[in-house]
């Protein structure tokens, strides 16, 4: 694998060029935009995205709308370029796709250009939310999509529901010139990554990282530094990337969460990234963990 597509864009799945177009989501606008000469629709099937090399396969929205589509039908992602509408549809059948076109973003996302990956990730998250939220969380009756898939409205009590994003802290623990990496049960042999956990209600980002560090590896953490964050569409997390200081190199693993956690020296991590050493298997470059390690090596 090369870093061909990510020389200057450190955060895969971010940086979509498609404008959400908040003011164009009324029914009349959406009808007009579907008929726009430059309108296209990207295509998904069960969470996978149809691609053609580094780009997304596209079709005319009118053609797509005639096919059997998964809930919520055609969604409006927004406007690109000089105002060309971009839609997305999740097809019930995979029959129309050329062999090999359906792409698993988690395993094969690195093949896509950064823009395409960001647009595809957003569509994947939105479809997953609709698929798992067909009923009103307030009264339990069916809800229907509205505003081009930007929300759902209850058919009984009119409650509005919006796609939810779940914040996760992902933190690279450092002490002097080493980092602490962990591996979960069932991960590929030798694979180690940064520690991570969901932010709980009532917590700050820093408090979540401190708690997770103590729970997962028994580390006393402080001085959390925010570097960058990443939308992670599996199904809908916002990964908040930190570098956190450990008081010492104590490691006491919570075996329900982790299979192992070890300190790796800067030289070991550098060698893994240079391809000259094999102290561990690094996360793929589409992950924020990979980007955090790279930033740490660069002295950030
Ligand atoms: Zn309701």
PDB file of C-alpha atoms and ligand atoms in Angstrom:
ATOM      1  CA  UNK A   1       0.000   0.000   0.000  1.00  0.00           C
ATOM      2  CA  UNK A   2       1.223   3.482  -0.794  1.00  0.00           C
ATOM      3  CA  UNK A   3       0.163   6.841   0.592  1.00  0.00           C
ATOM      4  CA  UNK A   4      -0.625   8.020  -2.943  1.00  0.00           C
ATOM      5  CA  UNK A   5      -4.034   9.445  -2.119  1.00  0.00           C
ATOM      6  CA  UNK A   6      -3.152  11.022   1.209  1.00  0.00           C
ATOM      7  CA  UNK A   7      -0.065  13.192   0.779  1.00  0.00           C
ATOM      8  CA  UNK A   8      -1.651  16.350   2.232  1.00  0.00           C
ATOM      9  CA  UNK A   9      -4.958  15.164   3.631  1.00  0.00           C
ATOM     10  CA  UNK A  10      -4.259  13.500   6.967  1.00  0.00           C
ATOM     11  CA  UNK A  11      -7.844  12.679   7.850  1.00  0.00           C
ATOM     12  CA  UNK A  12      -9.509  10.053   5.665  1.00  0.00           C
ATOM     13  CA  UNK A  13     -13.350  10.203   5.572  1.00  0.00           C
ATOM     14  CA  UNK A  14     -13.183  13.994   6.214  1.00  0.00           C
ATOM     15  CA  UNK A  15     -13.069  16.901   3.784  1.00  0.00           C
ATOM     16  CA  UNK A  16     -16.117  16.171   1.632  1.00  0.00           C
ATOM     17  CA  UNK A  17     -16.496  18.661  -1.206  1.00  0.00           C
ATOM     18  CA  UNK A  18     -20.293  18.283  -1.192  1.00  0.00           C
ATOM     19  CA  UNK A  19     -22.176  21.241   0.332  1.00  0.00           C
ATOM     20  CA  UNK A  20     -25.041  20.024   2.578  1.00  0.00           C
ATOM     21  CA  UNK A  21     -27.358  22.639   0.928  1.00  0.00           C
ATOM     22  CA  UNK A  22     -29.608  23.202   3.945  1.00  0.00           C
ATOM     23  CA  UNK A  23     -31.910  25.597   2.047  1.00  0.00           C
ATOM     24  CA  UNK A  24     -32.525  23.225  -0.877  1.00  0.00           C
ATOM     25  CA  UNK A  25     -34.235  20.436   1.038  1.00  0.00           C
ATOM     26  CA  UNK A  26     -37.906  21.279   0.525  1.00  0.00           C
ATOM     27  CA  UNK A  27     -39.980  18.871  -1.632  1.00  0.00           C
ATOM     28  CA  UNK A  28     -40.209  21.309  -4.566  1.00  0.00           C
ATOM     29  CA  UNK A  29     -36.457  21.953  -4.518  1.00  0.00           C
ATOM     30  CA  UNK A  30     -35.662  18.245  -4.359  1.00  0.00           C
ATOM     31  CA  UNK A  31     -37.933  17.480  -7.342  1.00  0.00           C
ATOM     32  CA  UNK A  32     -36.242  20.213  -9.338  1.00  0.00           C
ATOM     33  CA  UNK A  33     -32.744  19.079  -8.324  1.00  0.00           C
ATOM     34  CA  UNK A  34     -33.465  15.468  -9.326  1.00  0.00           C
ATOM     35  CA  UNK A  35     -34.180  16.687 -12.853  1.00  0.00           C
ATOM     36  CA  UNK A  36     -31.082  18.943 -12.987  1.00  0.00           C
ATOM     37  CA  UNK A  37     -28.886  18.183 -16.021  1.00  0.00           C
ATOM     38  CA  UNK A  38     -25.821  17.683 -13.799  1.00  0.00           C
ATOM     39  CA  UNK A  39     -27.539  15.562 -11.120  1.00  0.00           C
ATOM     40  CA  UNK A  40     -25.936  12.239 -10.222  1.00  0.00           C
ATOM     41  CA  UNK A  41     -26.526   9.517  -7.653  1.00  0.00           C
ATOM     42  CA  UNK A  42     -23.894   7.400  -5.970  1.00  0.00           C
ATOM     43  CA  UNK A  43     -24.888   3.801  -5.338  1.00  0.00           C
ATOM     44  CA  UNK A  44     -24.669   1.540  -2.313  1.00  0.00           C
ATOM     45  CA  UNK A  45     -25.763  -1.972  -1.424  1.00  0.00           C
ATOM     46  CA  UNK A  46     -25.867  -3.229   2.174  1.00  0.00           C
ATOM     47  CA  UNK A  47     -23.299  -0.668   3.375  1.00  0.00           C
ATOM     48  CA  UNK A  48     -20.914  -1.230   0.472  1.00  0.00           C
ATOM     49  CA  UNK A  49     -20.330   1.515  -2.093  1.00  0.00           C
ATOM     50  CA  UNK A  50     -20.091   1.071  -5.875  1.00  0.00           C
ATOM     51  CA  UNK A  51     -16.746   2.330  -7.173  1.00  0.00           C
ATOM     52  CA  UNK A  52     -14.767   2.459 -10.366  1.00  0.00           C
ATOM     53  CA  UNK A  53     -11.118   2.518  -9.319  1.00  0.00           C
ATOM     54  CA  UNK A  54     -10.500   5.595  -7.166  1.00  0.00           C
ATOM     55  CA  UNK A  55     -13.859   7.202  -7.884  1.00  0.00           C
ATOM     56  CA  UNK A  56     -17.525   6.491  -7.166  1.00  0.00           C
ATOM     57  CA  UNK A  57     -19.819   4.949  -9.768  1.00  0.00           C
ATOM     58  CA  UNK A  58     -22.676   7.320 -10.524  1.00  0.00           C
ATOM     59  CA  UNK A  59     -26.041   7.083 -12.273  1.00  0.00           C
ATOM     60  CA  UNK A  60     -28.871   9.458 -13.164  1.00  0.00           C
ATOM     61  CA  UNK A  61     -31.210   9.933 -10.172  1.00  0.00           C
ATOM     62  CA  UNK A  62     -34.319   9.331 -12.331  1.00  0.00           C
ATOM     63  CA  UNK A  63     -32.982   5.926 -13.435  1.00  0.00           C
ATOM     64  CA  UNK A  64     -32.049   4.975  -9.887  1.00  0.00           C
ATOM     65  CA  UNK A  65     -35.419   6.036  -8.471  1.00  0.00           C
ATOM     66  CA  UNK A  66     -37.111   3.429 -10.684  1.00  0.00           C
ATOM     67  CA  UNK A  67     -35.143   0.560  -9.087  1.00  0.00           C
ATOM     68  CA  UNK A  68     -36.063  -1.279  -5.854  1.00  0.00           C
ATOM     69  CA  UNK A  69     -34.399   0.840  -3.133  1.00  0.00           C
ATOM     70  CA  UNK A  70     -33.806   0.244   0.557  1.00  0.00           C
ATOM     71  CA  UNK A  71     -35.367   2.675   3.050  1.00  0.00           C
ATOM     72  CA  UNK A  72     -35.328   5.711   2.805  1.00  0.00           C
ATOM     73  CA  UNK A  73     -35.071   5.663  -1.017  1.00  0.00           C
ATOM     74  CA  UNK A  74     -33.078   8.360  -2.767  1.00  0.00           C
ATOM     75  CA  UNK A  75     -31.339  10.727  -0.333  1.00  0.00           C
ATOM     76  CA  UNK A  76     -29.929  14.146  -1.163  1.00  0.00           C
ATOM     77  CA  UNK A  77     -26.285  14.546  -0.124  1.00  0.00           C
ATOM     78  CA  UNK A  78     -25.942  18.130  -1.357  1.00  0.00           C
ATOM     79  CA  UNK A  79     -24.416  20.233  -4.125  1.00  0.00           C
ATOM     80  CA  UNK A  80     -20.971  19.991  -5.678  1.00  0.00           C
ATOM     81  CA  UNK A  81     -18.972  21.978  -8.220  1.00  0.00           C
ATOM     82  CA  UNK A  82     -21.118  24.692  -9.798  1.00  0.00           C
ATOM     83  CA  UNK A  83     -24.267  23.469  -8.097  1.00  0.00           C
ATOM     84  CA  UNK A  84     -24.603  19.930  -9.416  1.00  0.00           C
ATOM     85  CA  UNK A  85     -26.883  17.916  -7.095  1.00  0.00           C
ATOM     86  CA  UNK A  86     -25.517  14.703  -5.600  1.00  0.00           C
ATOM     87  CA  UNK A  87     -27.912  12.014  -4.440  1.00  0.00           C
ATOM     88  CA  UNK A  88     -27.329   8.540  -3.028  1.00  0.00           C
ATOM     89  CA  UNK A  89     -29.364   5.360  -3.130  1.00  0.00           C
ATOM     90  CA  UNK A  90     -29.014   1.979  -1.464  1.00  0.00           C
ATOM     91  CA  UNK A  91     -30.156  -0.683  -3.942  1.00  0.00           C
ATOM     92  CA  UNK A  92     -31.932  -3.768  -2.651  1.00  0.00           C
ATOM     93  CA  UNK A  93     -30.241  -5.963  -5.274  1.00  0.00           C
ATOM     94  CA  UNK A  94     -26.595  -6.145  -6.317  1.00  0.00           C
ATOM     95  CA  UNK A  95     -27.441  -7.437  -9.829  1.00  0.00           C
ATOM     96  CA  UNK A  96     -26.776  -4.203 -11.707  1.00  0.00           C
ATOM     97  CA  UNK A  97     -23.244  -3.715 -10.355  1.00  0.00           C
ATOM     98  CA  UNK A  98     -20.196  -4.737 -12.428  1.00  0.00           C
ATOM     99  CA  UNK A  99     -18.119  -7.506 -10.825  1.00  0.00           C
ATOM    100  CA  UNK A 100     -15.876  -6.117  -8.108  1.00  0.00           C
ATOM    101  CA  UNK A 101     -17.540  -2.688  -8.055  1.00  0.00           C
ATOM    102  CA  UNK A 102     -18.994  -3.008  -4.543  1.00  0.00           C
ATOM    103  CA  UNK A 103     -16.383  -1.739  -2.118  1.00  0.00           C
ATOM    104  CA  UNK A 104     -16.128  -2.336   1.616  1.00  0.00           C
ATOM    105  CA  UNK A 105     -15.020   1.082   2.894  1.00  0.00           C
ATOM    106  CA  UNK A 106     -13.431  -0.326   6.031  1.00  0.00           C
ATOM    107  CA  UNK A 107     -11.262  -2.835   4.157  1.00  0.00           C
ATOM    108  CA  UNK A 108     -10.811  -1.152   0.778  1.00  0.00           C
ATOM    109  CA  UNK A 109     -11.394   2.553   1.474  1.00  0.00           C
ATOM    110  CA  UNK A 110      -7.709   3.314   0.882  1.00  0.00           C
ATOM    111  CA  UNK A 111      -8.293   2.719  -2.846  1.00  0.00           C
ATOM    112  CA  UNK A 112     -10.602   5.719  -3.100  1.00  0.00           C
ATOM    113  CA  UNK A 113      -9.600   9.331  -3.651  1.00  0.00           C
ATOM    114  CA  UNK A 114     -10.064  11.447  -0.465  1.00  0.00           C
ATOM    115  CA  UNK A 115     -13.162  13.284  -1.756  1.00  0.00           C
ATOM    116  CA  UNK A 116     -14.819  10.074  -2.854  1.00  0.00           C
ATOM    117  CA  UNK A 117     -14.084   8.391   0.473  1.00  0.00           C
ATOM    118  CA  UNK A 118     -15.587  11.304   2.424  1.00  0.00           C
ATOM    119  CA  UNK A 119     -18.778  11.381   0.326  1.00  0.00           C
ATOM    120  CA  UNK A 120     -19.148   7.600   0.461  1.00  0.00           C
ATOM    121  CA  UNK A 121     -18.599   7.495   4.233  1.00  0.00           C
ATOM    122  CA  UNK A 122     -21.261  10.106   4.835  1.00  0.00           C
ATOM    123  CA  UNK A 123     -23.762   8.270   2.657  1.00  0.00           C
ATOM    124  CA  UNK A 124     -22.993   4.995   4.413  1.00  0.00           C
ATOM    125  CA  UNK A 125     -23.626   6.546   7.848  1.00  0.00           C
ATOM    126  CA  UNK A 126     -26.901   8.153   6.764  1.00  0.00           C
ATOM    127  CA  UNK A 127     -28.273   4.947   5.251  1.00  0.00           C
ATOM    128  CA  UNK A 128     -27.306   2.974   8.338  1.00  0.00           C
ATOM    129  CA  UNK A 129     -29.127   5.461  10.547  1.00  0.00           C
ATOM    130  CA  UNK A 130     -32.320   5.247   8.480  1.00  0.00           C
ATOM    131  CA  UNK A 131     -32.142   1.446   8.424  1.00  0.00           C
ATOM    132  CA  UNK A 132     -31.892   1.233  12.205  1.00  0.00           C
ATOM    133  CA  UNK A 133     -34.374   4.019  13.065  1.00  0.00           C
ATOM    134  CA  UNK A 134     -37.652   3.178  11.308  1.00  0.00           C
ATOM    135  CA  UNK A 135     -39.743   3.920  14.423  1.00  0.00           C
ATOM    136  CA  UNK A 136     -40.273   7.034  16.537  1.00  0.00           C
ATOM    137  CA  UNK A 137     -38.169   6.967  19.711  1.00  0.00           C
ATOM    138  CA  UNK A 138     -40.862   8.951  21.533  1.00  0.00           C
ATOM    139  CA  UNK A 139     -44.056   7.003  20.746  1.00  0.00           C
ATOM    140  CA  UNK A 140     -42.947   3.892  18.857  1.00  0.00           C
ATOM    141  CA  UNK A 141     -44.976   4.499  15.686  1.00  0.00           C
ATOM    142  CA  UNK A 142     -43.379   4.437  12.206  1.00  0.00           C
ATOM    143  CA  UNK A 143     -41.402   7.480  11.073  1.00  0.00           C
ATOM    144  CA  UNK A 144     -40.790   8.654   7.514  1.00  0.00           C
ATOM    145  CA  UNK A 145     -37.754  10.342   5.939  1.00  0.00           C
ATOM    146  CA  UNK A 146     -37.880  14.089   5.240  1.00  0.00           C
ATOM    147  CA  UNK A 147     -35.697  16.809   3.723  1.00  0.00           C
ATOM    148  CA  UNK A 148     -33.891  14.442   1.416  1.00  0.00           C
ATOM    149  CA  UNK A 149     -32.946  12.068   4.241  1.00  0.00           C
ATOM    150  CA  UNK A 150     -31.626  14.743   6.613  1.00  0.00           C
ATOM    151  CA  UNK A 151     -34.182  13.705   9.260  1.00  0.00           C
ATOM    152  CA  UNK A 152     -37.199  11.501   9.976  1.00  0.00           C
ATOM    153  CA  UNK A 153     -40.631  12.629  11.172  1.00  0.00           C
ATOM    154  CA  UNK A 154     -43.028  10.505  13.199  1.00  0.00           C
ATOM    155  CA  UNK A 155     -46.298   9.722  11.401  1.00  0.00           C
ATOM    156  CA  UNK A 156     -48.230   9.800  14.695  1.00  0.00           C
ATOM    157  CA  UNK A 157     -46.771  12.482  16.997  1.00  0.00           C
ATOM    158  CA  UNK A 158     -44.776  14.599  14.485  1.00  0.00           C
ATOM    159  CA  UNK A 159     -41.555  14.292  16.519  1.00  0.00           C
ATOM    160  CA  UNK A 160     -38.474  15.036  14.457  1.00  0.00           C
ATOM    161  CA  UNK A 161     -35.436  12.741  14.669  1.00  0.00           C
ATOM    162  CA  UNK A 162     -31.981  13.555  13.338  1.00  0.00           C
ATOM    163  CA  UNK A 163     -29.001  11.298  12.541  1.00  0.00           C
ATOM    164  CA  UNK A 164     -26.901  10.806  15.620  1.00  0.00           C
ATOM    165  CA  UNK A 165     -23.113  11.019  15.843  1.00  0.00           C
ATOM    166  CA  UNK A 166     -21.395   9.223  18.740  1.00  0.00           C
ATOM    167  CA  UNK A 167     -18.224  10.812  20.142  1.00  0.00           C
ATOM    168  CA  UNK A 168     -15.290   8.490  20.803  1.00  0.00           C
ATOM    169  CA  UNK A 169     -11.940   9.485  22.287  1.00  0.00           C
ATOM    170  CA  UNK A 170      -8.961   7.783  20.688  1.00  0.00           C
ATOM    171  CA  UNK A 171      -5.734   8.539  22.461  1.00  0.00           C
ATOM    172  CA  UNK A 172      -2.121   7.714  21.887  1.00  0.00           C
ATOM    173  CA  UNK A 173      -0.537   7.266  25.314  1.00  0.00           C
ATOM    174  CA  UNK A 174       3.055   8.534  25.464  1.00  0.00           C
ATOM    175  CA  UNK A 175       5.727   8.535  28.133  1.00  0.00           C
ATOM    176  CA  UNK A 176       9.193   9.879  27.366  1.00  0.00           C
ATOM    177  CA  UNK A 177      10.025   8.443  23.941  1.00  0.00           C
ATOM    178  CA  UNK A 178       7.560   5.574  23.781  1.00  0.00           C
ATOM    179  CA  UNK A 179       3.869   4.938  23.136  1.00  0.00           C
ATOM    180  CA  UNK A 180       1.478   2.447  24.667  1.00  0.00           C
ATOM    181  CA  UNK A 181      -0.570   0.473  22.134  1.00  0.00           C
ATOM    182  CA  UNK A 182      -3.195  -2.162  22.787  1.00  0.00           C
ATOM    183  CA  UNK A 183      -4.827  -5.002  20.905  1.00  0.00           C
ATOM    184  CA  UNK A 184      -8.359  -6.320  21.270  1.00  0.00           C
ATOM    185  CA  UNK A 185      -9.379  -9.982  21.279  1.00  0.00           C
ATOM    186  CA  UNK A 186      -9.678 -11.428  17.780  1.00  0.00           C
ATOM    187  CA  UNK A 187      -7.615  -8.741  16.066  1.00  0.00           C
ATOM    188  CA  UNK A 188      -5.213  -9.866  13.307  1.00  0.00           C
ATOM    189  CA  UNK A 189      -1.967 -11.325  14.730  1.00  0.00           C
ATOM    190  CA  UNK A 190       0.505  -8.609  15.734  1.00  0.00           C
ATOM    191  CA  UNK A 191      -1.975  -5.758  15.177  1.00  0.00           C
ATOM    192  CA  UNK A 192      -1.717  -2.963  17.801  1.00  0.00           C
ATOM    193  CA  UNK A 193      -3.528   0.365  17.904  1.00  0.00           C
ATOM    194  CA  UNK A 194      -4.241   3.436  20.025  1.00  0.00           C
ATOM    195  CA  UNK A 195      -6.676   3.046  22.935  1.00  0.00           C
ATOM    196  CA  UNK A 196     -10.228   4.300  22.489  1.00  0.00           C
ATOM    197  CA  UNK A 197     -13.629   4.507  24.142  1.00  0.00           C
ATOM    198  CA  UNK A 198     -17.012   6.188  23.917  1.00  0.00           C
ATOM    199  CA  UNK A 199     -17.539   9.499  25.712  1.00  0.00           C
ATOM    200  CA  UNK A 200     -20.190   9.017  28.422  1.00  0.00           C
ATOM    201  CA  UNK A 201     -22.933  11.510  29.346  1.00  0.00           C
ATOM    202  CA  UNK A 202     -21.566  14.197  31.667  1.00  0.00           C
ATOM    203  CA  UNK A 203     -17.941  13.747  30.593  1.00  0.00           C
ATOM    204  CA  UNK A 204     -15.510  16.041  28.839  1.00  0.00           C
ATOM    205  CA  UNK A 205     -13.227  14.634  26.175  1.00  0.00           C
ATOM    206  CA  UNK A 206     -10.295  14.735  28.610  1.00  0.00           C
ATOM    207  CA  UNK A 207     -12.279  13.022  31.383  1.00  0.00           C
ATOM    208  CA  UNK A 208     -13.320  10.243  29.003  1.00  0.00           C
ATOM    209  CA  UNK A 209      -9.695   9.607  27.988  1.00  0.00           C
ATOM    210  CA  UNK A 210      -8.532   9.631  31.617  1.00  0.00           C
ATOM    211  CA  UNK A 211     -11.259   7.160  32.627  1.00  0.00           C
ATOM    212  CA  UNK A 212     -10.675   4.858  29.658  1.00  0.00           C
ATOM    213  CA  UNK A 213      -6.916   4.880  30.263  1.00  0.00           C
ATOM    214  CA  UNK A 214      -7.419   3.772  33.859  1.00  0.00           C
ATOM    215  CA  UNK A 215     -10.100   1.196  32.987  1.00  0.00           C
ATOM    216  CA  UNK A 216      -8.340  -0.408  30.026  1.00  0.00           C
ATOM    217  CA  UNK A 217      -4.674  -0.415  31.046  1.00  0.00           C
ATOM    218  CA  UNK A 218      -4.483   0.973  34.604  1.00  0.00           C
ATOM    219  CA  UNK A 219      -2.636   4.077  33.366  1.00  0.00           C
ATOM    220  CA  UNK A 220      -2.754   7.439  35.115  1.00  0.00           C
ATOM    221  CA  UNK A 221      -3.158   9.907  32.264  1.00  0.00           C
ATOM    222  CA  UNK A 222      -2.980  13.683  32.114  1.00  0.00           C
ATOM    223  CA  UNK A 223      -2.147  16.534  29.713  1.00  0.00           C
ATOM    224  CA  UNK A 224      -4.353  15.341  26.887  1.00  0.00           C
ATOM    225  CA  UNK A 225      -3.548  17.194  23.679  1.00  0.00           C
ATOM    226  CA  UNK A 226      -6.159  17.368  20.938  1.00  0.00           C
ATOM    227  CA  UNK A 227      -4.727  16.837  17.445  1.00  0.00           C
ATOM    228  CA  UNK A 228      -7.610  16.207  15.017  1.00  0.00           C
ATOM    229  CA  UNK A 229     -10.815  14.243  14.655  1.00  0.00           C
ATOM    230  CA  UNK A 230     -12.319  11.910  12.090  1.00  0.00           C
ATOM    231  CA  UNK A 231     -15.834  10.924  11.035  1.00  0.00           C
ATOM    232  CA  UNK A 232     -15.874   7.106  11.175  1.00  0.00           C
ATOM    233  CA  UNK A 233     -18.896   5.663   9.361  1.00  0.00           C
ATOM    234  CA  UNK A 234     -19.039   2.214  11.041  1.00  0.00           C
ATOM    235  CA  UNK A 235     -21.725   3.159  11.793  1.00  0.00           C
ATOM    236  CA  UNK A 236     -21.459   6.769  12.947  1.00  0.00           C
ATOM    237  CA  UNK A 237     -18.674   7.774  15.307  1.00  0.00           C
ATOM    238  CA  UNK A 238     -16.710  10.989  15.603  1.00  0.00           C
ATOM    239  CA  UNK A 239     -13.215   9.833  16.542  1.00  0.00           C
ATOM    240  CA  UNK A 240     -11.541  12.556  18.639  1.00  0.00           C
ATOM    241  CA  UNK A 241      -7.777  12.128  18.421  1.00  0.00           C
ATOM    242  CA  UNK A 242      -5.558  12.961  21.400  1.00  0.00           C
ATOM    243  CA  UNK A 243      -2.032  12.420  22.591  1.00  0.00           C
ATOM    244  CA  UNK A 244      -2.085  11.734  26.337  1.00  0.00           C
ATOM    245  CA  UNK A 245       0.748  11.683  28.854  1.00  0.00           C
ATOM    246  CA  UNK A 246       1.145   8.684  31.165  1.00  0.00           C
ATOM    247  CA  UNK A 247       2.606   9.251  34.635  1.00  0.00           C
ATOM    248  CA  UNK A 248       4.690   6.066  34.309  1.00  0.00           C
ATOM    249  CA  UNK A 249       4.793   2.828  32.323  1.00  0.00           C
ATOM    250  CA  UNK A 250       2.430   0.830  34.491  1.00  0.00           C
ATOM    251  CA  UNK A 251       0.262  -1.548  32.434  1.00  0.00           C
ATOM    252  CA  UNK A 252      -2.620  -3.421  34.074  1.00  0.00           C
ATOM    253  CA  UNK A 253      -4.870  -4.771  31.358  1.00  0.00           C
ATOM    254  CA  UNK A 254      -8.630  -5.138  31.613  1.00  0.00           C
ATOM    255  CA  UNK A 255      -8.897  -8.552  29.975  1.00  0.00           C
ATOM    256  CA  UNK A 256     -12.539  -8.020  29.045  1.00  0.00           C
ATOM    257  CA  UNK A 257     -11.459  -5.158  26.768  1.00  0.00           C
ATOM    258  CA  UNK A 258      -7.903  -5.940  25.703  1.00  0.00           C
ATOM    259  CA  UNK A 259      -5.837  -8.995  24.937  1.00  0.00           C
ATOM    260  CA  UNK A 260      -2.541  -7.157  25.307  1.00  0.00           C
ATOM    261  CA  UNK A 261      -1.010  -3.691  25.692  1.00  0.00           C
ATOM    262  CA  UNK A 262       2.670  -2.891  25.302  1.00  0.00           C
ATOM    263  CA  UNK A 263       5.046   0.030  25.196  1.00  0.00           C
ATOM    264  CA  UNK A 264       6.838   0.568  21.889  1.00  0.00           C
ATOM    265  CA  UNK A 265       9.854   2.831  21.476  1.00  0.00           C
ATOM    266  CA  UNK A 266       9.942   5.644  18.958  1.00  0.00           C
ATOM    267  CA  UNK A 267      12.536   3.679  16.965  1.00  0.00           C
ATOM    268  CA  UNK A 268      10.238   0.642  16.852  1.00  0.00           C
ATOM    269  CA  UNK A 269       7.242   2.701  15.703  1.00  0.00           C
ATOM    270  CA  UNK A 270       9.360   4.577  13.148  1.00  0.00           C
ATOM    271  CA  UNK A 271      10.668   1.300  11.740  1.00  0.00           C
ATOM    272  CA  UNK A 272       7.127  -0.061  11.360  1.00  0.00           C
ATOM    273  CA  UNK A 273       6.111   3.051   9.412  1.00  0.00           C
ATOM    274  CA  UNK A 274       9.298   2.975   7.324  1.00  0.00           C
ATOM    275  CA  UNK A 275       8.719  -0.687   6.507  1.00  0.00           C
ATOM    276  CA  UNK A 276      12.082  -1.639   8.010  1.00  0.00           C
ATOM    277  CA  UNK A 277      10.819  -3.195  11.250  1.00  0.00           C
ATOM    278  CA  UNK A 278       8.039  -5.487  12.388  1.00  0.00           C
ATOM    279  CA  UNK A 279       7.535  -4.834  16.117  1.00  0.00           C
ATOM    280  CA  UNK A 280       3.785  -4.696  15.417  1.00  0.00           C
ATOM    281  CA  UNK A 281       1.281  -4.467  12.575  1.00  0.00           C
ATOM    282  CA  UNK A 282       0.056  -0.876  12.246  1.00  0.00           C
ATOM    283  CA  UNK A 283      -3.558   0.191  11.609  1.00  0.00           C
ATOM    284  CA  UNK A 284      -4.369   1.046   7.962  1.00  0.00           C
ATOM    285  CA  UNK A 285      -3.889   4.647   6.888  1.00  0.00           C
ATOM    286  CA  UNK A 286      -7.647   5.239   6.579  1.00  0.00           C
ATOM    287  CA  UNK A 287      -7.810   5.111  10.389  1.00  0.00           C
ATOM    288  CA  UNK A 288      -7.206   8.004  12.761  1.00  0.00           C
ATOM    289  CA  UNK A 289      -4.991   5.690  14.850  1.00  0.00           C
ATOM    290  CA  UNK A 290      -2.566   5.482  11.930  1.00  0.00           C
ATOM    291  CA  UNK A 291      -2.662   9.274  11.544  1.00  0.00           C
ATOM    292  CA  UNK A 292      -2.083   9.809  15.281  1.00  0.00           C
ATOM    293  CA  UNK A 293       1.010   7.588  15.211  1.00  0.00           C
ATOM    294  CA  UNK A 294       2.296   9.383  12.132  1.00  0.00           C
ATOM    295  CA  UNK A 295       1.737  12.777  13.774  1.00  0.00           C
ATOM    296  CA  UNK A 296       3.521  11.608  16.931  1.00  0.00           C
ATOM    297  CA  UNK A 297       6.511  10.450  14.876  1.00  0.00           C
ATOM    298  CA  UNK A 298       6.561  13.852  13.179  1.00  0.00           C
ATOM    299  CA  UNK A 299       6.804  15.533  16.596  1.00  0.00           C
ATOM    300  CA  UNK A 300       3.259  16.895  16.780  1.00  0.00           C
TER     301      UNK A 300
HETATM  302 ZN1  LIG B   1     -43.915   9.552  17.565  1.00  0.00          ZN
END
